[in-house]
mmCIF file with all atom_site columns, C-alpha atoms in Angstrom:
data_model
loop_
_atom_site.group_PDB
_atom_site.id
_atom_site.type_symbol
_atom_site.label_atom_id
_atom_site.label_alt_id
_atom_site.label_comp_id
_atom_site.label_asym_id
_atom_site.label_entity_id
_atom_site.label_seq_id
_atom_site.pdbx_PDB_ins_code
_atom_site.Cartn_x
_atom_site.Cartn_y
_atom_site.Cartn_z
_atom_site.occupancy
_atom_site.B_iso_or_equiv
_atom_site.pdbx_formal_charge
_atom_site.auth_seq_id
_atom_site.auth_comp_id
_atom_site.auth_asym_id
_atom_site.auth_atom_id
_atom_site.pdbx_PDB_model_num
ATOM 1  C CA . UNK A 1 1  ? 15.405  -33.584 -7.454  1.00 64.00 ? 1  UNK A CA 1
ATOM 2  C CA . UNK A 1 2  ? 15.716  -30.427 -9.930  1.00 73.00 ? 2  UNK A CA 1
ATOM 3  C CA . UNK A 1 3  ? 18.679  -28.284 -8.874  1.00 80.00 ? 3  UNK A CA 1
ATOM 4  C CA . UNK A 1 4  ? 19.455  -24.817 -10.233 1.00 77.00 ? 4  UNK A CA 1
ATOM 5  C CA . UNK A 1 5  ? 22.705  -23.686 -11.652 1.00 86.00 ? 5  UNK A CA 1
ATOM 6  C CA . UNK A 1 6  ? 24.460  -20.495 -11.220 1.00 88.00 ? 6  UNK A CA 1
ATOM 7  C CA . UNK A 1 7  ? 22.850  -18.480 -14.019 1.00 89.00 ? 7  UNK A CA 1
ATOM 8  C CA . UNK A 1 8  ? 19.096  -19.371 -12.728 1.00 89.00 ? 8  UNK A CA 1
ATOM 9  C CA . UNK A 1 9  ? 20.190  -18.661 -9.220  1.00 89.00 ? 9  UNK A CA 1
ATOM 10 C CA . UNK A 1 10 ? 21.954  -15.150 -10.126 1.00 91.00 ? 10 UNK A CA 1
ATOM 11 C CA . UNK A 1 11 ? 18.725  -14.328 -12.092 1.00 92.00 ? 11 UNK A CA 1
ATOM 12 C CA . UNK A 1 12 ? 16.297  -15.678 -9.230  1.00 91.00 ? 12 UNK A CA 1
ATOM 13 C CA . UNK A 1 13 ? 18.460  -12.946 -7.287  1.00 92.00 ? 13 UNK A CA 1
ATOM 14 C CA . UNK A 1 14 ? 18.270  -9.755  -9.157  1.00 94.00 ? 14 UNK A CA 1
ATOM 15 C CA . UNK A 1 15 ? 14.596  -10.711 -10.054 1.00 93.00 ? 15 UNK A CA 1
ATOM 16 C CA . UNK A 1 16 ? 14.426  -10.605 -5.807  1.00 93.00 ? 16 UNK A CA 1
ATOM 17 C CA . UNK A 1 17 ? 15.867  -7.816  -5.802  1.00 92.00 ? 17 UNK A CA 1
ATOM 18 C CA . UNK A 1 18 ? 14.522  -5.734  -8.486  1.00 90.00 ? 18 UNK A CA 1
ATOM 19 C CA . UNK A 1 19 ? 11.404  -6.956  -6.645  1.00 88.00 ? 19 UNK A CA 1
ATOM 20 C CA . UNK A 1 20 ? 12.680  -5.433  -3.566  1.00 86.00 ? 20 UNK A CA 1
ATOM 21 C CA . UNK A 1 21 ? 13.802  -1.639  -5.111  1.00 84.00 ? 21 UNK A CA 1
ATOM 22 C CA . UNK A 1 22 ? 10.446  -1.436  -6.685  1.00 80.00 ? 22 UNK A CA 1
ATOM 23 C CA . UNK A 1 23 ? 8.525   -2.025  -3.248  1.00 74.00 ? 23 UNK A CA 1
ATOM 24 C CA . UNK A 1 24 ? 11.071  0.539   -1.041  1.00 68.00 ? 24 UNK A CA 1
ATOM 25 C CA . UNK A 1 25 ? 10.462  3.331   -3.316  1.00 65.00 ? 25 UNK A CA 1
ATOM 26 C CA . UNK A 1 26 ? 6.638   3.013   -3.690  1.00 62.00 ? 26 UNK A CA 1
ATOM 27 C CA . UNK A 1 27 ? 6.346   3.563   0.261   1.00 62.00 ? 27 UNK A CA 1
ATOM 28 C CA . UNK A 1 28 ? 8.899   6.309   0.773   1.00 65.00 ? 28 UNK A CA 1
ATOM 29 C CA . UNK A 1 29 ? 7.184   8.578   2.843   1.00 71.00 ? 29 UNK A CA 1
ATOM 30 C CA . UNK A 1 30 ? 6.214   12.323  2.472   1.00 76.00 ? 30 UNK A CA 1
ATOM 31 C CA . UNK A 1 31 ? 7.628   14.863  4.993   1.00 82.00 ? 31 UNK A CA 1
ATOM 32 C CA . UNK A 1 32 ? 5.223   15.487  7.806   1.00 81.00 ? 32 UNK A CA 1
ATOM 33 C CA . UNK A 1 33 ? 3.118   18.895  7.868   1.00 86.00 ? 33 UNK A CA 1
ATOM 34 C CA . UNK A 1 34 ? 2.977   18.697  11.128  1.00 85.00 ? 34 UNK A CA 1
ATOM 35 C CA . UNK A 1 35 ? 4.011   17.339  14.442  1.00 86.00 ? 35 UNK A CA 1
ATOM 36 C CA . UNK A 1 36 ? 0.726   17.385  16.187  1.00 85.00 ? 36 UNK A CA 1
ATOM 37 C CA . UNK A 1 37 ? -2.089  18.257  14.239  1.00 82.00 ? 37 UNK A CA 1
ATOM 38 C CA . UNK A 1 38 ? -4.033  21.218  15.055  1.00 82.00 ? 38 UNK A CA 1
ATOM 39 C CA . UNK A 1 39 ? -7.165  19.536  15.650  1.00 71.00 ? 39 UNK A CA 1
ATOM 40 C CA . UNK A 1 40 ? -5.375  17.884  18.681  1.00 75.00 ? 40 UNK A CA 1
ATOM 41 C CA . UNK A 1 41 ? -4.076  20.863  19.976  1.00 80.00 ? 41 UNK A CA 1
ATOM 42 C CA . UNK A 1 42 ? -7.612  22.369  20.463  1.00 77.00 ? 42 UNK A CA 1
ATOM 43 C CA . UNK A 1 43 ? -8.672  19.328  22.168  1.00 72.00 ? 43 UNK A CA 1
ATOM 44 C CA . UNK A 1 44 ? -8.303  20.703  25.571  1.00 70.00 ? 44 UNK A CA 1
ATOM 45 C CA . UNK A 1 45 ? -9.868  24.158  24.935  1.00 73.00 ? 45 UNK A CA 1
ATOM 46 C CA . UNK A 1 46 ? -12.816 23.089  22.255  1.00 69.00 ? 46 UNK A CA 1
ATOM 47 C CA . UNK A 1 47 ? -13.192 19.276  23.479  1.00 64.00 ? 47 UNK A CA 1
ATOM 48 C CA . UNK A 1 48 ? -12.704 16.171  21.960  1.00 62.00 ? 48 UNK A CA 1
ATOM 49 C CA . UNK A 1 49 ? -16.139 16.260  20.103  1.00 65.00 ? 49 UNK A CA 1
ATOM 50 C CA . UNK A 1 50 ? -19.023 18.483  19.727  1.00 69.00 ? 50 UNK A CA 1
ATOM 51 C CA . UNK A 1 51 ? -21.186 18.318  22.955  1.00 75.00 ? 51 UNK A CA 1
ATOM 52 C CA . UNK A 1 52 ? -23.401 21.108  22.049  1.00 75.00 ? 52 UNK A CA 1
ATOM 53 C CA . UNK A 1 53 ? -24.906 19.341  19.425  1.00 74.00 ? 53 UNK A CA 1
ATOM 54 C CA . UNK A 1 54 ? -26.292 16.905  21.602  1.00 79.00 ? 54 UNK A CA 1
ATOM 55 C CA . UNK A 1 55 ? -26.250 17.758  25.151  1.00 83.00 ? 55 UNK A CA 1
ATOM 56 C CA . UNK A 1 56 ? -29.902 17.895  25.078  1.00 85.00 ? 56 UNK A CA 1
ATOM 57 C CA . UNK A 1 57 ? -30.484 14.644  23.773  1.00 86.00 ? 57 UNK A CA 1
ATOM 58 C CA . UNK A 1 58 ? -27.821 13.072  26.278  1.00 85.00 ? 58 UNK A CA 1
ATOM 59 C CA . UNK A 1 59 ? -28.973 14.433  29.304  1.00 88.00 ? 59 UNK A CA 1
ATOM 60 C CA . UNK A 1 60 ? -31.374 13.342  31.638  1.00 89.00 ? 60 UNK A CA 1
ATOM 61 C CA . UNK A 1 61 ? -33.637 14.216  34.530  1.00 89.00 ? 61 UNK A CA 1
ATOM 62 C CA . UNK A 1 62 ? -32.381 14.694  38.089  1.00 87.00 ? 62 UNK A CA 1
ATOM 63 C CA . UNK A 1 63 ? -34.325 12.785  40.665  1.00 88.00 ? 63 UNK A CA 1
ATOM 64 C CA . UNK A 1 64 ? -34.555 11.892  44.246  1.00 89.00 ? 64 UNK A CA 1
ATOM 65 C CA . UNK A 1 65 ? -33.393 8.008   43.480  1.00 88.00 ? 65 UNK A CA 1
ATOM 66 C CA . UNK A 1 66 ? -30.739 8.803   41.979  1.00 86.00 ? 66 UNK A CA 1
ATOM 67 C CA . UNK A 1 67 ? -28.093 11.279  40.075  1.00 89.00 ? 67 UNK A CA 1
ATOM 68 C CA . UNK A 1 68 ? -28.192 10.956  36.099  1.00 89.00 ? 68 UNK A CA 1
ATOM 69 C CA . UNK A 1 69 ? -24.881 10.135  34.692  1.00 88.00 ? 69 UNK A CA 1
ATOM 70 C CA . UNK A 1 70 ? -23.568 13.152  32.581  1.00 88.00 ? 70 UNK A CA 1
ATOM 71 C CA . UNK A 1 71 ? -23.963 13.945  28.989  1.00 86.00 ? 71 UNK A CA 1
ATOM 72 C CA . UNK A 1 72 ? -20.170 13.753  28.705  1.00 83.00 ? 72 UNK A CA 1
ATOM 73 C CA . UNK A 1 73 ? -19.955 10.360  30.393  1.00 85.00 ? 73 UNK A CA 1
ATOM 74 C CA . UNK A 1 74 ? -22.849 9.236   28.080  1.00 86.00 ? 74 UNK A CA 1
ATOM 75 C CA . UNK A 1 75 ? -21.282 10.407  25.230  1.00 82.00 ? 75 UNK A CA 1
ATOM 76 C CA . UNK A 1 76 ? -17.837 9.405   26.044  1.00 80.00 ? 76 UNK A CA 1
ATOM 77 C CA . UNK A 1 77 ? -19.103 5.748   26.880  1.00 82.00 ? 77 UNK A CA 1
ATOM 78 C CA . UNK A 1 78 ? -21.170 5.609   23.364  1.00 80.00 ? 78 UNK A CA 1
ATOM 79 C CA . UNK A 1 79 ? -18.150 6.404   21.521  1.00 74.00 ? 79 UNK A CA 1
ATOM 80 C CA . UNK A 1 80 ? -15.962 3.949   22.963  1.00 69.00 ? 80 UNK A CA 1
#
């Protein structure tokens, strides 16, 4: 069985930890521009996505049998 001394051991180390230094300062992170984007904050006045574009396509007929399910259901549904 192969054993290592102190000197391959200490070097194994700082090689681990050299290792180590070079990851933590590749992924230090940038200072956010925000804290909620402003996309999100026109959610609830604009909408999550663009209905207009195609509200016509999504909706459908009324007739007696039965009520259509809305374009915002259908589109919510498709994008799940």
């Amino acid at each position: 069985m192969y054993q290592i001394d102190d000197v391959e051991a200490a070097s194994l180390l700082y090689i681990l930890y050299k290792r180590r230094q070079r990851r933590t300062k590749t992924k230090t992170l940038q200072p956010r521009r925000y804290w909620v984007h402003p996309l999100n904050l026109k959610r609830p006045s604009e909408g999550q996505f663009q209905l207009s574009l195609v509200q016509q396509d999504l909706t459908k007929q009324l007739t007696c049998l039965r009520v259509p399910i809305s374009p915002e259901e259908r589109l919510t549904v498709t994008l799940r």
